[in-house]
Amino acid sequence: MIGDLRTAARPWRYATRWLVRARRVARLFAGSPDFRRPPLVRVEPVDQPSPRRLKEREGLRDEYPLVSAADALGLATSWAHRTVIKEDRPGREDYPLTTTLPKFCLLMALEVPLPNDGASWPSLDALHAAYGRLGLPSTKAAWERDPDATFAELRLSGPNPMFLKRYDTAEALAAEGLETPVPAGSYAVAYDRLFRGVSGASSAQRRFFYPGIAVFERAGDRLRPVGVQLRRESGEAAWFPADGTCAWRLAMMHFGSCDMLAHELIAHFLWTHAVAEKFLLATARNLTWRHPLRRLLSPHLAGTLNNNNNATPVLIQRGGLFDAVFGAGERGKLVGLARGEAAWHFDKMVPARHIADRGLNDLPHFPYRDAALRLWSVVEEMVTAYVRLWYDGDERVLRDEEAQAWVAELRDHAGPSIPAVTTRESLGLVLTAAIFNVLQHG
């Protein structure tokens, strides 16, 4: 009898647990101050503002007051990003249903720990189970077939192709912290300086983090791993050659942990989400809806502030997922925020420049490069035509007070590496980079 009652109660327990989780997931999509939907107003010439447009400009900055993101999240770091506080008030922009539903279903399908769950995954089996109905990613099978080839391919077409670089001299790699001599012309992903001082291990908390440098060499049209250096807590560097041993496999795993932190915290969050937010806020605070540049940017930036305002506290605040999931813990997060922002440069938004700076134009097989350059070309063609439609010469760019205020705030918030806008070409470059940054994320 008791067994029958327990069996009958199982669906109810499951349904209750599902509803509780659904409610908590739904909170991640709360509305926040964002771009309002474009009003039905006529777009005006850039340098001939109407009295109504001049009046609208006066209230833009009051609508989006800036505060320190580190202060708002209670983080003791020199991360200088400025943001706006999420709040419930008239005019907030809710997530569109086309964005909410896919993300909601994904979070419900993945058994990912939510904020305040108080734990991550106790074992690899528990991590595998987290993928739920979606199944394990295909890279797991590729890794089991040929771990060395998969380890190299992930630097070229994996989630983080942004740090691979060619080093023409051994001295250049030594400056990154590599203590083992390697041939000139080697390729490497170097995180030793980026996360120096964050090394540590805690068996009780199941935390292990060692800043690493992975070195590769050309093997035909592909890359082949040479070895991995990991920095111990004592400051001593340990070198693991690619010899197929268990130690080599563990070294690849530890480097992968470091690589994913660099990807999620720096390349993804700081260099994509936070940079897009800087463009959104500069646009919202300086360009009215009657200005053609706001009409160009708004479809690409809409939703950015909603996304960041809802996700940033969950991920970045003390005790958030970055602290719980990544081996570097809170200290690694704070160090990465400060150093990652300091390492950002506008050229990282321009794939041709970024790839050339890293010496990767000669690689015959680099899927990220090929896709990024094609995407940039399409965006650049569209933006160039749009700029020429509204600006018949460089003088008109200089006379556009809203555009000049827009780029001045960008240079103030994101850094002086963003070029001044004095010509149609320079304006098109900054606009193309802003749109490419968003589309590359997608």
Coordinates of N, CA and C in Angstrom, one line a residue, residues 51-188:
P51 N 13.7 71.3 -34.2 CA 13.6 71.6 -32.7 C 13.1 70.5 -31.9
R52 N 12.2 69.6 -32.4 CA 11.7 68.5 -31.6 C 12.9 67.5 -31.4
R53 N 13.7 67.3 -32.3 CA 14.9 66.4 -32.2 C 15.9 67.0 -31.2
L54 N 16.1 68.3 -31.2 CA 17.0 68.9 -30.2 C 16.4 68.7 -28.8
K55 N 15.1 68.8 -28.7 CA 14.5 68.6 -27.3 C 14.6 67.2 -26.9
E56 N 14.5 66.2 -27.8 CA 14.6 64.8 -27.4 C 16.0 64.5 -27.0
R57 N 17.0 65.2 -27.5 CA 18.4 64.9 -27.2 C 18.7 65.2 -25.7
E58 N 18.0 66.2 -25.2 CA 18.2 66.7 -23.9 C 18.0 65.7 -22.8
G59 N 17.0 64.8 -23.0 CA 16.7 63.8 -22.0 C 17.3 62.5 -22.1
L60 N 18.1 62.3 -23.2 CA 18.7 60.9 -23.4 C 19.6 60.4 -22.3
R61 N 20.5 61.3 -21.8 CA 21.4 60.8 -20.8 C 20.7 60.6 -19.5
D62 N 19.7 61.4 -19.2 CA 19.0 61.2 -17.9 C 18.2 59.8 -17.9
E63 N 17.8 59.4 -19.1 CA 17.1 58.1 -19.2 C 18.0 56.9 -18.9
Y64 N 19.3 57.1 -19.2 CA 20.3 56.0 -19.0 C 21.4 56.5 -18.2
P65 N 21.2 56.7 -16.9 CA 22.3 57.1 -16.0 C 23.3 56.0 -15.7
L66 N 24.6 56.3 -15.8 CA 25.6 55.3 -15.7 C 26.1 55.1 -14.3
V67 N 26.4 53.9 -13.9 CA 27.1 53.6 -12.6 C 28.2 52.6 -12.9
S68 N 29.1 52.4 -11.9 CA 30.1 51.4 -12.0 C 29.5 50.0 -11.9
A69 N 29.8 49.1 -12.8 CA 29.3 47.8 -12.8 C 30.0 47.0 -11.6
A70 N 31.2 47.3 -11.3 CA 31.9 46.6 -10.2 C 31.2 47.0 -8.9
D71 N 30.9 48.3 -8.7 CA 30.2 48.7 -7.5 C 28.8 48.2 -7.4
A72 N 28.1 48.1 -8.5 CA 26.7 47.6 -8.5 C 26.7 46.1 -8.1
L73 N 27.7 45.4 -8.5 CA 27.8 44.0 -8.2 C 28.6 43.6 -6.9
G74 N 29.1 44.7 -6.3 CA 29.9 44.5 -5.0 C 31.2 43.7 -5.3
L75 N 31.9 44.0 -6.4 CA 33.1 43.3 -6.7 C 34.3 44.2 -6.4
A76 N 35.3 43.7 -5.7 CA 36.5 44.4 -5.3 C 37.5 44.2 -6.5
T77 N 37.4 44.9 -7.6 CA 38.2 44.8 -8.7 C 38.4 46.1 -9.4
S78 N 39.4 46.3 -10.2 CA 39.6 47.5 -11.0 C 38.8 47.5 -12.3
W79 N 38.0 46.5 -12.5 CA 37.1 46.5 -13.7 C 36.4 47.8 -13.8
A80 N 36.5 48.5 -14.9 CA 36.0 49.9 -15.0 C 34.7 50.0 -15.8
H81 N 34.1 48.9 -16.2 CA 32.9 49.0 -17.0 C 31.8 49.7 -16.3
R82 N 31.1 50.6 -17.1 CA 29.9 51.3 -16.5 C 28.7 50.8 -17.2
T83 N 27.6 50.8 -16.4 CA 26.4 50.2 -16.9 C 25.2 51.0 -16.3
V84 N 24.0 50.5 -16.5 CA 22.8 51.0 -15.9 C 22.2 49.9 -15.0
I85 N 21.5 50.3 -14.0 CA 20.9 49.3 -13.1 C 19.6 48.9 -13.6
K86 N 19.4 47.5 -13.5 CA 18.1 47.0 -13.9 C 17.0 47.5 -12.9
E87 N 15.9 47.9 -13.3 CA 14.8 48.4 -12.4 C 13.5 48.2 -13.2
D88 N 12.5 48.1 -12.4 CA 11.1 48.0 -12.9 C 10.5 49.4 -13.0
R89 N 10.3 49.9 -14.2 CA 9.8 51.2 -14.3 C 9.1 51.3 -15.7
P90 N 8.2 52.3 -15.9 CA 7.6 52.4 -17.2 C 8.7 52.6 -18.3
G91 N 8.4 52.0 -19.4 CA 9.4 52.1 -20.6 C 10.4 51.0 -20.6
R92 N 10.4 50.1 -19.7 CA 11.3 49.0 -19.8 C 10.9 48.1 -21.0
E93 N 11.9 47.5 -21.5 CA 11.7 46.6 -22.7 C 11.8 45.2 -22.3
D94 N 10.7 44.4 -22.4 CA 10.8 43.0 -22.1 C 11.4 42.2 -23.2
Y95 N 11.9 41.0 -22.9 CA 12.5 40.1 -23.9 C 11.4 39.8 -24.9
P96 N 11.7 39.8 -26.2 CA 10.8 39.3 -27.2 C 10.6 37.9 -27.1
L97 N 9.4 37.4 -27.4 CA 9.0 36.0 -27.2 C 9.9 35.1 -28.0
T98 N 10.4 35.6 -29.2 CA 11.3 34.7 -30.1 C 12.6 34.5 -29.4
T99 N 13.0 35.4 -28.5 CA 14.3 35.2 -27.7 C 14.0 34.3 -26.5
T100 N 12.9 34.6 -25.8 CA 12.7 34.0 -24.5 C 12.4 32.5 -24.7
L101 N 11.6 32.1 -25.6 CA 11.2 30.7 -25.7 C 12.4 29.7 -25.9
P102 N 13.2 30.0 -27.0 CA 14.4 29.0 -27.2 C 15.3 29.0 -25.9
K103 N 15.6 30.1 -25.3 CA 16.5 30.1 -24.2 C 15.8 29.4 -23.0
F104 N 14.6 29.6 -22.8 CA 13.8 29.0 -21.7 C 13.9 27.5 -21.9
C105 N 13.6 27.0 -23.1 CA 13.6 25.5 -23.3 C 15.0 25.0 -23.1
L106 N 16.0 25.7 -23.6 CA 17.4 25.2 -23.4 C 17.7 25.0 -21.9
L107 N 17.4 26.1 -21.1 CA 17.8 26.0 -19.7 C 17.0 24.9 -19.0
M108 N 15.8 24.7 -19.4 CA 15.0 23.6 -18.8 C 15.5 22.2 -19.2
A109 N 16.0 22.1 -20.5 CA 16.5 20.8 -20.9 C 17.8 20.5 -20.3
L110 N 18.7 21.5 -20.0 CA 20.0 21.3 -19.4 C 19.8 21.4 -17.9
E111 N 20.3 20.4 -17.2 CA 20.2 20.4 -15.7 C 21.4 21.2 -15.1
V112 N 21.4 22.5 -15.5 CA 22.4 23.4 -15.1 C 22.1 24.0 -13.7
P113 N 23.0 24.0 -12.8 CA 22.7 24.6 -11.5 C 22.3 26.1 -11.7
L114 N 21.2 26.5 -11.0 CA 20.7 27.9 -11.1 C 21.3 28.6 -9.9
P115 N 21.2 30.0 -9.9 CA 21.7 30.8 -8.8 C 21.1 30.3 -7.5
N116 N 22.0 30.2 -6.5 CA 21.6 29.8 -5.1 C 21.3 28.3 -5.0
D117 N 21.7 27.5 -6.0 CA 21.6 26.1 -5.9 C 22.6 25.6 -4.9
G118 N 23.7 26.3 -4.8 CA 24.7 26.0 -3.7 C 25.7 24.9 -4.1
A119 N 25.7 24.4 -5.3 CA 26.6 23.3 -5.7 C 26.7 23.3 -7.2
S120 N 27.8 22.7 -7.7 CA 28.0 22.5 -9.1 C 27.9 21.0 -9.3
W121 N 28.7 20.4 -10.1 CA 28.6 19.0 -10.4 C 29.7 18.2 -9.6
P122 N 29.3 17.2 -8.9 CA 30.2 16.4 -8.1 C 31.1 15.5 -8.8
S123 N 30.8 15.2 -10.1 CA 31.6 14.2 -10.8 C 31.4 14.4 -12.3
L124 N 32.2 13.7 -13.1 CA 32.1 13.8 -14.6 C 30.7 13.2 -15.0
D125 N 30.3 12.1 -14.4 CA 29.0 11.5 -14.7 C 27.9 12.5 -14.5
A126 N 28.0 13.2 -13.4 CA 26.9 14.2 -13.1 C 27.0 15.3 -14.2
L127 N 28.2 15.7 -14.6 CA 28.3 16.7 -15.7 C 27.7 16.2 -17.0
H128 N 28.0 15.0 -17.3 CA 27.4 14.4 -18.5 C 25.9 14.3 -18.5
A129 N 25.3 14.0 -17.3 CA 23.9 13.9 -17.1 C 23.2 15.3 -17.2
A130 N 24.0 16.4 -17.0 CA 23.5 17.7 -17.1 C 23.0 18.1 -18.5
Y131 N 23.6 17.4 -19.5 CA 23.1 17.7 -20.9 C 21.7 17.1 -21.2
G132 N 21.3 16.2 -20.3 CA 19.9 15.8 -20.4 C 19.5 15.3 -21.8
R133 N 18.3 15.7 -22.2 CA 17.8 15.2 -23.5 C 18.6 15.7 -24.7
L134 N 19.4 16.7 -24.6 CA 20.2 17.2 -25.7 C 21.3 16.3 -26.2
G135 N 21.8 15.5 -25.3 CA 22.9 14.6 -25.6 C 24.2 15.3 -25.5
L136 N 25.3 14.5 -25.4 CA 26.6 15.0 -25.3 C 27.1 15.7 -26.6
P137 N 28.0 16.7 -26.5 CA 28.5 17.3 -27.7 C 29.3 16.4 -28.5
S138 N 29.4 16.6 -29.8 CA 30.1 15.7 -30.7 C 31.6 15.7 -30.5
T139 N 32.1 16.8 -29.8 CA 33.6 16.8 -29.6 C 34.0 15.7 -28.6
K140 N 33.1 15.2 -27.8 CA 33.5 14.1 -26.9 C 33.9 12.9 -27.6
A141 N 33.1 12.5 -28.7 CA 33.5 11.4 -29.5 C 34.7 11.6 -30.3
A142 N 34.9 12.9 -30.8 CA 36.2 13.2 -31.5 C 37.4 13.1 -30.6
W143 N 37.2 13.6 -29.3 CA 38.3 13.5 -28.4 C 38.7 12.1 -28.1
E144 N 37.7 11.2 -28.0 CA 38.0 9.8 -27.7 C 38.7 9.1 -28.9
R145 N 38.4 9.5 -30.1 CA 39.1 9.0 -31.3 C 40.5 9.5 -31.4
D146 N 40.7 10.8 -31.3 CA 42.1 11.4 -31.5 C 42.2 12.6 -30.6
P147 N 42.6 12.5 -29.4 CA 42.6 13.6 -28.5 C 43.6 14.7 -28.9
D148 N 44.7 14.4 -29.5 CA 45.7 15.4 -29.9 C 45.1 16.3 -31.0
A149 N 44.6 15.6 -32.0 CA 44.0 16.3 -33.2 C 42.8 17.2 -32.7
T150 N 42.0 16.7 -31.8 CA 40.9 17.5 -31.4 C 41.3 18.7 -30.5
F151 N 42.3 18.5 -29.7 CA 42.9 19.5 -28.9 C 43.4 20.7 -29.8
A152 N 44.1 20.4 -30.9 CA 44.6 21.4 -31.8 C 43.4 22.0 -32.6
E153 N 42.5 21.2 -33.0 CA 41.4 21.7 -33.9 C 40.5 22.7 -33.1
L154 N 40.4 22.5 -31.8 CA 39.6 23.4 -30.9 C 40.1 24.8 -31.0
R155 N 41.4 25.0 -31.2 CA 42.0 26.4 -31.3 C 41.7 27.0 -32.6
L156 N 41.2 26.3 -33.6 CA 41.0 26.8 -34.9 C 39.5 27.0 -35.2
S157 N 38.7 26.1 -34.7 CA 37.2 26.1 -35.0 C 36.4 25.8 -33.8
G158 N 37.0 25.9 -32.6 CA 36.2 25.6 -31.4 C 35.6 26.9 -30.9
P159 N 35.1 26.9 -29.6 CA 34.4 28.1 -29.1 C 35.3 29.2 -28.8
N160 N 36.7 29.0 -28.8 CA 37.6 30.1 -28.4 C 38.8 30.2 -29.4
P161 N 38.6 30.7 -30.6 CA 39.7 30.8 -31.5 C 40.4 32.2 -31.4
M162 N 40.2 32.9 -30.3 CA 40.6 34.3 -30.2 C 42.0 34.5 -29.6
F163 N 42.7 33.5 -29.1 CA 43.9 33.7 -28.4 C 45.1 33.0 -29.1
L164 N 44.9 32.1 -30.1 CA 45.9 31.5 -30.8 C 46.8 32.5 -31.5
K165 N 48.1 32.4 -31.5 CA 49.0 33.3 -32.0 C 50.3 32.6 -32.5
R166 N 50.9 33.2 -33.6 CA 52.2 32.7 -34.1 C 53.3 33.5 -33.4
Y167 N 54.3 32.8 -32.9 CA 55.5 33.5 -32.3 C 56.7 33.3 -33.1
D168 N 57.2 34.3 -33.7 CA 58.3 34.2 -34.7 C 59.7 33.9 -34.0
T169 N 59.8 34.3 -32.7 CA 61.0 34.0 -32.0 C 60.8 33.3 -30.7
A170 N 61.8 32.6 -30.2 CA 61.6 31.9 -28.9 C 61.5 32.9 -27.8
E171 N 62.2 34.1 -28.0 CA 62.1 35.2 -27.0 C 60.7 35.7 -26.8
A172 N 60.0 35.8 -27.9 CA 58.6 36.3 -27.8 C 57.7 35.4 -26.9
L173 N 57.9 34.1 -27.1 CA 57.2 33.1 -26.2 C 57.7 33.1 -24.8
A174 N 59.0 33.3 -24.6 CA 59.5 33.4 -23.3 C 58.9 34.6 -22.5
A175 N 58.7 35.7 -23.3 CA 58.0 36.9 -22.6 C 56.6 36.6 -22.2
E176 N 56.0 35.6 -22.8 CA 54.6 35.2 -22.3 C 54.7 34.3 -21.1
G177 N 55.9 33.8 -20.7 CA 56.0 33.0 -19.5 C 56.5 31.6 -19.8
L178 N 56.7 31.2 -21.1 CA 57.1 29.9 -21.4 C 58.6 29.7 -21.0
E179 N 58.8 28.6 -20.2 CA 60.2 28.4 -19.7 C 60.9 27.2 -20.4
T180 N 60.2 26.6 -21.4 CA 60.8 25.5 -22.2 C 61.1 25.9 -23.6
P181 N 62.3 25.8 -24.1 CA 62.7 26.3 -25.4 C 61.8 25.5 -26.5
V182 N 61.3 26.3 -27.4 CA 60.6 25.7 -28.5 C 61.1 26.3 -29.8
P183 N 60.9 25.7 -31.0 CA 61.4 26.3 -32.2 C 60.7 27.7 -32.5
A184 N 61.4 28.6 -33.2 CA 60.8 29.8 -33.7 C 59.7 29.5 -34.7
G185 N 58.7 30.3 -34.7 CA 57.6 30.1 -35.6 C 56.5 29.1 -35.1
S186 N 56.7 28.8 -33.8 CA 55.6 28.0 -33.2 C 54.4 28.8 -32.9
Y187 N 53.3 28.0 -32.8 CA 52.0 28.6 -32.5 C 51.6 28.3 -31.1
A188 N 51.0 29.2 -30.4 CA 50.7 29.0 -29.0 C 49.5 29.8 -28.6

